mmCIF file of C-alpha atoms in Angstrom:
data_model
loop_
_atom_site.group_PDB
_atom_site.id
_atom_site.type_symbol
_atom_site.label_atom_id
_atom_site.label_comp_id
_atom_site.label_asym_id
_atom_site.label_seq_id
_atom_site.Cartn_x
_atom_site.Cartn_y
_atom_site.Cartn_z
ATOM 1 C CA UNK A 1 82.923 128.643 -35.931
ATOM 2 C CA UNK A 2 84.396 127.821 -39.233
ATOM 3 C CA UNK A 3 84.389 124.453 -40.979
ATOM 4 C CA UNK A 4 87.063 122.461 -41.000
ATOM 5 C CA UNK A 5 88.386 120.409 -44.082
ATOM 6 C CA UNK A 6 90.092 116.938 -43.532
ATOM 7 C CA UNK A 7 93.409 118.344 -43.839
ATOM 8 C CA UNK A 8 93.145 120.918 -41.113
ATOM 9 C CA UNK A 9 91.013 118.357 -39.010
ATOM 10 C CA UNK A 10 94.244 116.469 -38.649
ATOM 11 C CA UNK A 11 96.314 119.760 -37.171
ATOM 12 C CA UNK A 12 93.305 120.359 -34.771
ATOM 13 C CA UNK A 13 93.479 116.976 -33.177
ATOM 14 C CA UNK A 14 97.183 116.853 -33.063
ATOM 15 C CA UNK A 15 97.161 112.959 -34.113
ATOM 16 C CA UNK A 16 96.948 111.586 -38.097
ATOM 17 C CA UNK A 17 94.104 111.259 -39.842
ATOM 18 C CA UNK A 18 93.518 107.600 -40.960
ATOM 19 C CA UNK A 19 91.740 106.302 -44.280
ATOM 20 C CA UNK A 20 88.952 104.012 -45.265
ATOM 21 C CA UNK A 21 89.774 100.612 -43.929
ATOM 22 C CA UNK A 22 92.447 101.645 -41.712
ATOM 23 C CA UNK A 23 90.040 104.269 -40.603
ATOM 24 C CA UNK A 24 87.197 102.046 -40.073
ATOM 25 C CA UNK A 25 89.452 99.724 -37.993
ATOM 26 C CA UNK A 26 91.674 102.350 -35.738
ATOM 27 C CA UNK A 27 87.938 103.454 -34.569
ATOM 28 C CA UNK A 28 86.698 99.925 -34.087
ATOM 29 C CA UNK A 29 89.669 99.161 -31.935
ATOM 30 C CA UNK A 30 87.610 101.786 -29.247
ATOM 31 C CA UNK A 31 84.509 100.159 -29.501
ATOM 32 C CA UNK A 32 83.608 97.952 -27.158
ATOM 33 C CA UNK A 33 80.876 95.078 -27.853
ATOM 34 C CA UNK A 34 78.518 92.687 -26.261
ATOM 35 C CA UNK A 35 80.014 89.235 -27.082
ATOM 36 C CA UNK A 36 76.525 86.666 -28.395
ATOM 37 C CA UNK A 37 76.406 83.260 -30.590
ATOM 38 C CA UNK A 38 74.207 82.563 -33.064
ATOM 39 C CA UNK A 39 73.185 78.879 -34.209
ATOM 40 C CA UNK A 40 70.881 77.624 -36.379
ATOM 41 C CA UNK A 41 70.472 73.743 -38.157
ATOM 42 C CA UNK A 42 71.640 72.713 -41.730
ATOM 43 C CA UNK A 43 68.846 71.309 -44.049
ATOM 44 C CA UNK A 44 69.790 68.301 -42.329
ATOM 45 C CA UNK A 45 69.840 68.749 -39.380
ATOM 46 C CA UNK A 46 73.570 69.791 -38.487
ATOM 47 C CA UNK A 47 73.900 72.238 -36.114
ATOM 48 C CA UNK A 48 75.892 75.642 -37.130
ATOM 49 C CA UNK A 49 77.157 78.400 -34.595
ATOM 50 C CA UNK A 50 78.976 81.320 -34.453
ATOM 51 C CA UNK A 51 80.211 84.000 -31.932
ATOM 52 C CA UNK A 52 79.353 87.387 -32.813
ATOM 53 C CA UNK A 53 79.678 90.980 -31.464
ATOM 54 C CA UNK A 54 77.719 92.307 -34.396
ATOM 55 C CA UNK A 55 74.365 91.765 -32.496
ATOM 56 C CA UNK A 56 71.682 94.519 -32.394
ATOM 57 C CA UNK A 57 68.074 95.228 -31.226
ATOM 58 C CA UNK A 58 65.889 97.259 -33.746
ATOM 59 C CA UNK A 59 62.981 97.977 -32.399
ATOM 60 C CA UNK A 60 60.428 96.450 -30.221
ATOM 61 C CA UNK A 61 57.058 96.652 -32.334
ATOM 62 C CA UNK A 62 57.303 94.487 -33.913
ATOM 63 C CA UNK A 63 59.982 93.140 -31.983
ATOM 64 C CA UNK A 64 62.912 92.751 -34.086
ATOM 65 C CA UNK A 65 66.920 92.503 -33.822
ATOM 66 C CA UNK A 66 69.902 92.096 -36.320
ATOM 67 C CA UNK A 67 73.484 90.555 -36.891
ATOM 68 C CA UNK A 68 76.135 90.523 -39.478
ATOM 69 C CA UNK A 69 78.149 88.229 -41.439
ATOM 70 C CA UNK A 70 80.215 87.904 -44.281
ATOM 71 C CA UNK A 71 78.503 86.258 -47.517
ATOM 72 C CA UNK A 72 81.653 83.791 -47.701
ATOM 73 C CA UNK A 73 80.781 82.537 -44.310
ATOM 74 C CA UNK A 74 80.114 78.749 -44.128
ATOM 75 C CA UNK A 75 77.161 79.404 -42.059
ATOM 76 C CA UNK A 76 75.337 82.076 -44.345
ATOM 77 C CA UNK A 77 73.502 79.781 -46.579
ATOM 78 C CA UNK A 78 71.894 78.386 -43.601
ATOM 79 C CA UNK A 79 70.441 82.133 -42.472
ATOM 80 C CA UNK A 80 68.134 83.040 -45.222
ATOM 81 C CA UNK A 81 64.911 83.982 -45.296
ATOM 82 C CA UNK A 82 62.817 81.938 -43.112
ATOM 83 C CA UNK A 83 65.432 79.933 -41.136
ATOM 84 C CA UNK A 84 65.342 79.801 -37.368
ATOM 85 C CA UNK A 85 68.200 81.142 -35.656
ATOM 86 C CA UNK A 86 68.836 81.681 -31.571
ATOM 87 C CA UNK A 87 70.960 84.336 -30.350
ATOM 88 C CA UNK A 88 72.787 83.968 -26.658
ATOM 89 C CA UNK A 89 73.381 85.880 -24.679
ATOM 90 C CA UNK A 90 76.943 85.194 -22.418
ATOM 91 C CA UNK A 91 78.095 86.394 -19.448
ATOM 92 C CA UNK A 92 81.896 85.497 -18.081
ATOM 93 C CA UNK A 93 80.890 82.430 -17.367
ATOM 94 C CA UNK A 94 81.176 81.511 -20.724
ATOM 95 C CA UNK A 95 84.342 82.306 -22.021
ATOM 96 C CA UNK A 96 85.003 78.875 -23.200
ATOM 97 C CA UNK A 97 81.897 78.522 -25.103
ATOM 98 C CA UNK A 98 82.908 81.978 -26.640
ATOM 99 C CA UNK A 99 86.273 80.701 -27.799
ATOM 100 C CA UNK A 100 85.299 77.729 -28.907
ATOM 101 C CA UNK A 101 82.116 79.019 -31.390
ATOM 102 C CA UNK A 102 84.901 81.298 -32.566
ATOM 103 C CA UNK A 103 87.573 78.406 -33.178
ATOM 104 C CA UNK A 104 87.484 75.667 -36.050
ATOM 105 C CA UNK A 105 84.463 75.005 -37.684
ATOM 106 C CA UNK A 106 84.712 71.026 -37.284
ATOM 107 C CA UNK A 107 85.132 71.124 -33.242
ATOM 108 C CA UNK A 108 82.776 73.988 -32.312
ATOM 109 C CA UNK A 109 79.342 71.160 -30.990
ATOM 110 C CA UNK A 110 82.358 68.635 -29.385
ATOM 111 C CA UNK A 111 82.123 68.707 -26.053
ATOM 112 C CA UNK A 112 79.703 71.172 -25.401
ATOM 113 C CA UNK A 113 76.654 70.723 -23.490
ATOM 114 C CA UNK A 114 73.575 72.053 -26.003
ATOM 115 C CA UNK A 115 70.136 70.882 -26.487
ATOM 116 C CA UNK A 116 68.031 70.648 -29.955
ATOM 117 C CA UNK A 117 65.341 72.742 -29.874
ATOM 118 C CA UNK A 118 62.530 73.026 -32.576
ATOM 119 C CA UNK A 119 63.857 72.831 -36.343
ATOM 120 C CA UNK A 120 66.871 71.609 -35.199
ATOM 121 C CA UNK A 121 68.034 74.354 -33.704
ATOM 122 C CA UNK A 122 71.134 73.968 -31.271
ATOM 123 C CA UNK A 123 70.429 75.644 -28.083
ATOM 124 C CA UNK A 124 73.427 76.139 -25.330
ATOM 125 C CA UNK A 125 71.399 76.023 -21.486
ATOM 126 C CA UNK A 126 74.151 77.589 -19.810
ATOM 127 C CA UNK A 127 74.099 80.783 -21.862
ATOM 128 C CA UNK A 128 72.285 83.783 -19.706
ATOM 129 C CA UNK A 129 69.518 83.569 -22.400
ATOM 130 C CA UNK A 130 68.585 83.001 -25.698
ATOM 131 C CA UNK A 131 66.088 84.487 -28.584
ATOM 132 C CA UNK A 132 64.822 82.318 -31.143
ATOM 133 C CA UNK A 133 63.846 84.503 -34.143
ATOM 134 C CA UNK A 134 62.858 83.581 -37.387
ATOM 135 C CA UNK A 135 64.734 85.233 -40.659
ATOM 136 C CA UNK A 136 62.823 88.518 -42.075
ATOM 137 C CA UNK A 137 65.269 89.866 -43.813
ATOM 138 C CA UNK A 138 69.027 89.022 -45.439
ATOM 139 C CA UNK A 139 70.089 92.720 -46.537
ATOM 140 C CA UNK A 140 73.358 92.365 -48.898
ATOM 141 C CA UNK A 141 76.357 94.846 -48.944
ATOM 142 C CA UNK A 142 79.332 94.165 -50.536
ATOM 143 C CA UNK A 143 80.498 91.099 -49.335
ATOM 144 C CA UNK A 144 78.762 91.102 -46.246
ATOM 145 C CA UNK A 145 74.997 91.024 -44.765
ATOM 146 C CA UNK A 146 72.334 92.632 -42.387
ATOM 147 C CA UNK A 147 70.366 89.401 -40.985
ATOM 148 C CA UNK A 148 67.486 90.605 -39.628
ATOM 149 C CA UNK A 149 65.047 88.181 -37.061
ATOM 150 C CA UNK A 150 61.362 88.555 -36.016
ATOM 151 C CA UNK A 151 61.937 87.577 -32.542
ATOM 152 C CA UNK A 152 59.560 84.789 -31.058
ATOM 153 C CA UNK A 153 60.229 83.440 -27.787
ATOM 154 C CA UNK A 154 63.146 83.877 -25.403
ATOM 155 C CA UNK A 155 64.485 82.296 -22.312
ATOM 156 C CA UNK A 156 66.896 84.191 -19.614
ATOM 157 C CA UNK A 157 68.720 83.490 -16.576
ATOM 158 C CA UNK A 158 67.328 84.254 -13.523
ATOM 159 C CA UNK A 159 70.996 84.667 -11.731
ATOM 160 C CA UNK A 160 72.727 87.853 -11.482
ATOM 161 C CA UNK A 161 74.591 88.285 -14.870
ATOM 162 C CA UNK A 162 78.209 89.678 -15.663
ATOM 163 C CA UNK A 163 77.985 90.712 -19.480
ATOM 164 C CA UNK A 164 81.005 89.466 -21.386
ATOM 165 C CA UNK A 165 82.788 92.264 -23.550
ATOM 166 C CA UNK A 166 84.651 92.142 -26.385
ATOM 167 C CA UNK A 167 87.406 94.986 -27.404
ATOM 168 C CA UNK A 168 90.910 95.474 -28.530
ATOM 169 C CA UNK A 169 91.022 91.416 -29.585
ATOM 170 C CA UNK A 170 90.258 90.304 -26.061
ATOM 171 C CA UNK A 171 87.539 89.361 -24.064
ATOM 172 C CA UNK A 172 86.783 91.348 -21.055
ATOM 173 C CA UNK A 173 84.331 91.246 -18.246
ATOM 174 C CA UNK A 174 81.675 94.065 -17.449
ATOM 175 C CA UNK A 175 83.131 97.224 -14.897
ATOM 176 C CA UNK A 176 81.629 99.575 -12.382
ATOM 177 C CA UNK A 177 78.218 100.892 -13.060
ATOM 178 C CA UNK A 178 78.843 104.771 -13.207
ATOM 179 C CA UNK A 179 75.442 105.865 -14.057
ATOM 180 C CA UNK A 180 71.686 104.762 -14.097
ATOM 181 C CA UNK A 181 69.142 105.813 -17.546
ATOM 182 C CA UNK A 182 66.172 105.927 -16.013
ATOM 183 C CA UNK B 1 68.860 63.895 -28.844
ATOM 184 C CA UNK B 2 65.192 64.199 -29.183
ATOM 185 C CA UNK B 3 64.370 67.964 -30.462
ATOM 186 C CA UNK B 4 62.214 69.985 -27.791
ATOM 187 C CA UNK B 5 58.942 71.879 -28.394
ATOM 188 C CA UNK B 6 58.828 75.337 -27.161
ATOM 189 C CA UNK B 7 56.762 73.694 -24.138
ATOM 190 C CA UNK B 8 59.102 71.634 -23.219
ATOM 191 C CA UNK B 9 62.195 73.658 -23.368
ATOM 192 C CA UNK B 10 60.499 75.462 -20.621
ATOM 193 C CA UNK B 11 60.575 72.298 -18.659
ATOM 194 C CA UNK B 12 63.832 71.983 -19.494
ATOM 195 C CA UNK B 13 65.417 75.370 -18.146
ATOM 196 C CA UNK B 14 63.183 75.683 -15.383
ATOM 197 C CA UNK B 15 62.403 79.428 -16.012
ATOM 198 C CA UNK B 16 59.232 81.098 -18.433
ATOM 199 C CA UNK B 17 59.325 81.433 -21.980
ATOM 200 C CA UNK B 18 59.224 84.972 -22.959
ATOM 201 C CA UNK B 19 57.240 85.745 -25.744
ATOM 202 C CA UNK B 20 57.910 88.493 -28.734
ATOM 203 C CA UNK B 21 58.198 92.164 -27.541
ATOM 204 C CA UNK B 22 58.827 90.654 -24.462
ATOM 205 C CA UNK B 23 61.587 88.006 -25.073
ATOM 206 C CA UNK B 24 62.987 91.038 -27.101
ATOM 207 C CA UNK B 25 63.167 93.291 -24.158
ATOM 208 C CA UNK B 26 64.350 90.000 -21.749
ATOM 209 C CA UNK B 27 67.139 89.235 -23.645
ATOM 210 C CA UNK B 28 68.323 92.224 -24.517
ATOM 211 C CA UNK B 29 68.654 93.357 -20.996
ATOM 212 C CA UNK B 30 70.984 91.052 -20.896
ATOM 213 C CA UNK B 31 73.236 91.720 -23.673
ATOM 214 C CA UNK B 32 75.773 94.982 -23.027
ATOM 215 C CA UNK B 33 76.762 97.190 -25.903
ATOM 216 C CA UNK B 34 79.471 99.746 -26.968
ATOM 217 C CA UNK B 35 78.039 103.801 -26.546
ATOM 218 C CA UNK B 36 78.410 105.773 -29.439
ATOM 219 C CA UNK B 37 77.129 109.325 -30.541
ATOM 220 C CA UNK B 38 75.989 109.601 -34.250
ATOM 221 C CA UNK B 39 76.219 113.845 -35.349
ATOM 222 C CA UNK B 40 75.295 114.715 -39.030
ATOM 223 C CA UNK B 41 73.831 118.701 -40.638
ATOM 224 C CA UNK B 42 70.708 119.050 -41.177
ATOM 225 C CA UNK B 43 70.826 121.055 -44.559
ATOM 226 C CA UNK B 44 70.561 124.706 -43.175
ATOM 227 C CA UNK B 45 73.727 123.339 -41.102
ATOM 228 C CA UNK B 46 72.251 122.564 -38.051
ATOM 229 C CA UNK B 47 73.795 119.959 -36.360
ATOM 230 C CA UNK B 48 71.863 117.141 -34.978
ATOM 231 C CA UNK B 49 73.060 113.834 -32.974
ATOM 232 C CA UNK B 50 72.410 111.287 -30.803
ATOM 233 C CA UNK B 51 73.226 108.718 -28.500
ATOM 234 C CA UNK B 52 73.641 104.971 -29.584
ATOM 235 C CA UNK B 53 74.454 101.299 -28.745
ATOM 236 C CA UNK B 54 73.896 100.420 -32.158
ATOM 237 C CA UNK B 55 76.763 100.496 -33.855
ATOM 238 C CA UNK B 56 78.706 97.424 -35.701
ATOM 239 C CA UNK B 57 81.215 97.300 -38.383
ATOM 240 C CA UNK B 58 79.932 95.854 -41.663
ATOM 241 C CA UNK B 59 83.283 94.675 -43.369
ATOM 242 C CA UNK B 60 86.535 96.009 -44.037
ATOM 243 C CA UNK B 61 86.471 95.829 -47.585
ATOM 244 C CA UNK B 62 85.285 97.907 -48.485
ATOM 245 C CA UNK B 63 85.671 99.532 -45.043
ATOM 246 C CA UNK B 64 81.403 99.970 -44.043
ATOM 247 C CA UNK B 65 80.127 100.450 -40.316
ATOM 248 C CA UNK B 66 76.089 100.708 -39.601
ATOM 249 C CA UNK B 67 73.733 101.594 -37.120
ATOM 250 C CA UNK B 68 70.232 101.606 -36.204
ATOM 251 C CA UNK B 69 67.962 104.223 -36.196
ATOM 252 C CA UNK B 70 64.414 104.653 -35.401
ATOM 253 C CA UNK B 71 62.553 106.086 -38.606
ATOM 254 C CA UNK B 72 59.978 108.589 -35.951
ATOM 255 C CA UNK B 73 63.358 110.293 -34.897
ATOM 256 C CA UNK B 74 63.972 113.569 -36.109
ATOM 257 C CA UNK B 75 66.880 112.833 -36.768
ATOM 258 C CA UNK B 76 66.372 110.283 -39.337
ATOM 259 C CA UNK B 77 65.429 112.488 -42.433
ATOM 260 C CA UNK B 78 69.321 113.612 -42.377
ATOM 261 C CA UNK B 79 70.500 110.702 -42.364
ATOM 262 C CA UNK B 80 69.850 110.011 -46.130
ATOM 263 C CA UNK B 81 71.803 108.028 -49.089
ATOM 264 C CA UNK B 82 74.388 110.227 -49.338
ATOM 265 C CA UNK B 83 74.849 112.284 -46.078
ATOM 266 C CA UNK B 84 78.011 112.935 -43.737
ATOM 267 C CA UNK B 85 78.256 111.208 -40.586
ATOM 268 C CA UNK B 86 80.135 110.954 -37.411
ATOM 269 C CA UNK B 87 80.424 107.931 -35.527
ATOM 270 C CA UNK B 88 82.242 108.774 -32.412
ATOM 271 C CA UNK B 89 83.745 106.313 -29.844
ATOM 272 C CA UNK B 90 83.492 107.324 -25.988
ATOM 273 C CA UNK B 91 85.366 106.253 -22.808
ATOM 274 C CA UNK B 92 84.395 106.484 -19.351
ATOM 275 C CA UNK B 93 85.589 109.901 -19.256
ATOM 276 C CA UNK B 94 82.208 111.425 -21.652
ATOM 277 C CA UNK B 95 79.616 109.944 -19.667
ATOM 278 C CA UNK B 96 78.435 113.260 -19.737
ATOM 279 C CA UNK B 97 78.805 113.903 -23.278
ATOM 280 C CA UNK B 98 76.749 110.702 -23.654
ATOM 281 C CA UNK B 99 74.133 111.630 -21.703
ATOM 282 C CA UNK B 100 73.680 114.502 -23.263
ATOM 283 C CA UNK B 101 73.408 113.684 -26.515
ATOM 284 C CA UNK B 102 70.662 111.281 -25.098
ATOM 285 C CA UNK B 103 68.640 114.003 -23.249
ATOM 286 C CA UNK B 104 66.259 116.830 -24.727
ATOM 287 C CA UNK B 105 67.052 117.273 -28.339
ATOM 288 C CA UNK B 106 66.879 121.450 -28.282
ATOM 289 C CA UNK B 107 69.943 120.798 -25.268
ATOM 290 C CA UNK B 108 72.343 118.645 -27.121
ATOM 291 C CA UNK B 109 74.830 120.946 -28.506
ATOM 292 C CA UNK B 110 74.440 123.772 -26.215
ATOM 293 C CA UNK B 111 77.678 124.133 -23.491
ATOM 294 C CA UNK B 112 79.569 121.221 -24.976
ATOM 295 C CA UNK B 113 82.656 121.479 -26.703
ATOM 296 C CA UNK B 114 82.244 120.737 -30.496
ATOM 297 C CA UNK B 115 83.955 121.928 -34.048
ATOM 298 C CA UNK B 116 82.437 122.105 -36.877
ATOM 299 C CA UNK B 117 84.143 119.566 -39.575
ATOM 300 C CA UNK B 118 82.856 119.018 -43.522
ATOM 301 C CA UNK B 119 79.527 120.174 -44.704
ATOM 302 C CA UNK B 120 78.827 121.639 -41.081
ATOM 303 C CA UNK B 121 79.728 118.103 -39.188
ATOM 304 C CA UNK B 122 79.658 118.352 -36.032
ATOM 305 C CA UNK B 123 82.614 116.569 -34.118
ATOM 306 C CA UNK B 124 83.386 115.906 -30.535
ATOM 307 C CA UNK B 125 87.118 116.125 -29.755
ATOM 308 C CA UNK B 126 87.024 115.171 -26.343
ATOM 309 C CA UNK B 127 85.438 111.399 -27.827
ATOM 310 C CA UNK B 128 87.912 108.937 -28.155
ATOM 311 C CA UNK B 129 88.154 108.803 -31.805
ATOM 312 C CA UNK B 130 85.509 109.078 -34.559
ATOM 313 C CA UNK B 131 85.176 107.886 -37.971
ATOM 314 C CA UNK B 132 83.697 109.993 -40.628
ATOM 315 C CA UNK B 133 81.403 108.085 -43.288
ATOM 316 C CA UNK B 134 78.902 108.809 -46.144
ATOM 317 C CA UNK B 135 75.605 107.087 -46.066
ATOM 318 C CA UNK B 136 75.142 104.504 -48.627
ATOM 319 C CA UNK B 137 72.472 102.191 -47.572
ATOM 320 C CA UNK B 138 69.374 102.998 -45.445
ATOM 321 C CA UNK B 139 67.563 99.493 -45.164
ATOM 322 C CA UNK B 140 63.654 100.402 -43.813
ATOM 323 C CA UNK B 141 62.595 97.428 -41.774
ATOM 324 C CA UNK B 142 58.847 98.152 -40.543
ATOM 325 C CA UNK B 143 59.258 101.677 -38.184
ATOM 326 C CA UNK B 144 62.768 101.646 -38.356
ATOM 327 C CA UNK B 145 66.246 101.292 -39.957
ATOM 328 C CA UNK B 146 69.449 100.016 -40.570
ATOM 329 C CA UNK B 147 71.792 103.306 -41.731
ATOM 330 C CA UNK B 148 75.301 101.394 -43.568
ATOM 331 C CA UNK B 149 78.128 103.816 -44.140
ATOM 332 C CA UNK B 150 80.992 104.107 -46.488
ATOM 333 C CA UNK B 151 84.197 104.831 -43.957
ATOM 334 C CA UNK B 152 85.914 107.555 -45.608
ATOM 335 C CA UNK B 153 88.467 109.215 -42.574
ATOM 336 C CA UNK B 154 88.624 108.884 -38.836
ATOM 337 C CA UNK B 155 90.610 109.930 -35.689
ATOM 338 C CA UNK B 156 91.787 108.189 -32.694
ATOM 339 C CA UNK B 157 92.787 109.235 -29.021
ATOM 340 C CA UNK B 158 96.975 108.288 -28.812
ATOM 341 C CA UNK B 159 96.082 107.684 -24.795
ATOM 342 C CA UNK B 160 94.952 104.183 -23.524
ATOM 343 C CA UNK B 161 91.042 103.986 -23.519
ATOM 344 C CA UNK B 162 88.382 102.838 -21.136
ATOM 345 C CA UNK B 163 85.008 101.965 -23.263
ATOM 346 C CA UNK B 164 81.848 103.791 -22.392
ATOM 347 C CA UNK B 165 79.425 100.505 -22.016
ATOM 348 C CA UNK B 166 75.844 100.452 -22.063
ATOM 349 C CA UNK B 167 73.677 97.380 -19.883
ATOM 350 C CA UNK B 168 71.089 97.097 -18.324
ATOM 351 C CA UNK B 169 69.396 100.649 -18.310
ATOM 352 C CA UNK B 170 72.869 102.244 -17.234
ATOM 353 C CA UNK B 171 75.980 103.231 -18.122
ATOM 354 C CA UNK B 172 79.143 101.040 -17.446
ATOM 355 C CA UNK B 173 82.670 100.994 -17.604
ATOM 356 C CA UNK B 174 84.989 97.776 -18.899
ATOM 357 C CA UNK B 175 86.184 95.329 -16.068
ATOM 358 C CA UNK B 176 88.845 93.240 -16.222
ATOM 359 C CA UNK B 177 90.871 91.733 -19.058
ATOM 360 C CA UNK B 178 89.955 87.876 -19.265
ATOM 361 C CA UNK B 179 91.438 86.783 -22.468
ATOM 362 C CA UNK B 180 93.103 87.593 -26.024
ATOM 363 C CA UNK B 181 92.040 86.476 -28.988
ATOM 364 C CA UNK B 182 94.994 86.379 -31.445
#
């Protein structure tokens, strides 16, 4: 078979072929994403949070797992090396808590039900589970960073759990299992 | 609110603490990811790929996307500063295609419908859309690594998708709609 170049790529396919950003985000639109927030405590004490679909595991020996976020986030001075962050894990169930760690800054620990954990850490009990991992690694591109945690101690549900999805802008809840990996 | 001790926080949820490797694998289970297939040439113009649930976007400006890769894998020594990748999207309707490209390594490209794009990429036209990127960063992180890509060109289906979804040990397909995000 002989290669292709971009150009005739695009008569192949019968659709345009899209550049650079607006490449990177026509092919985002059709990837779905496991929807997590991550929290972690100010020097003093303040709890931070985020929601995040960015959330990764990257090997399990040593057990380790990543996230991004932008450099101009408010909450990336307070994931550097050595800080103590929790990822959660949500399910449909919380939606809410979703929305709201993804809303304004000021309102995100008002009415919500967490707990402080060691270092200050926020902790939200009716996530389906949480990792607390310590900061290994802050990886810079461009504008943006790789966090990477060594993962220390978890706690999970013990319920049945509906993943919640992220794609297209919208959260979605977990379909039909088509297939087992075994 | 009095900050917990790992001890305690048991107390508190009622269910074990999980502990490294473990808590890794516990919480993860629970977390549900986007499938993706990576391709790249080897340099005899081979092509290689695999399966993933890895993959994130890194930033829109400029447009980056990463994934994670185990640095063991055979494929991992073509995927080097510099090298052409595909990142291809899947719906429900390449669960095949997925699980082939996550099966025996000498079986991946054999009976499945592929061209052959620039510098011998292979690409999957019956994938939703994929998004064609150079390697910039590989990040080693003990016995693996985080691959971060330059977007340079992608494709997308025109026809409404269902996302390929990855959870607990099997393959998925998106539920219902719950909310937008806008």
């Amino acid at each position: 078979m002989d290669a292709l170049t971009l150009s005739e790529m695009s008569e192949e396919f019968e659709t345009p072929t899209l550049l650079a950003s607006d490449a990177l985000k026509a092919v985002f639109r059709l990837h779905a994403s496991g929807v997590a927030i991550i929290t972690a405590a100010t020097a003093q004490g303040e709890p931070i949070g985020f929601t995040a679909t960015s959330v990764t595991s990257l090997g399990s020996n040593p057990p380790l797992a990543s996230f991004n976020i932008a450099q101009g986030s408010s909450s990336f001075e307070h994931l550097q090396k050595g800080s103590l962050v929790a990822i959660h894990t949500l399910g449909n169930q919380n939606l809410a808590l979703a929305q709201k760690l993804a809303g304004p800054k000021q309102d995100r620990f008002n009415e919500v039900d967490f707990v402080t954990g060691p270092e200050g850490l926020p902790l939200f009990p009716s996530a389906t589970g949480y990792l607390i991992g310590r900061v290994r690694e802050v990886f810079a591109v461009e504008a943006n960073a790789v966090v990477v945690l060594d993962a220390l101690s978890a706690k999970v549900s013990q319920e049945e759990v509906k993943p919640l999805l992220y794609f297209q802008r919208g959260y979605l809840t977990a379909g039909q299992r088509l297939s087992d990996n075994f």
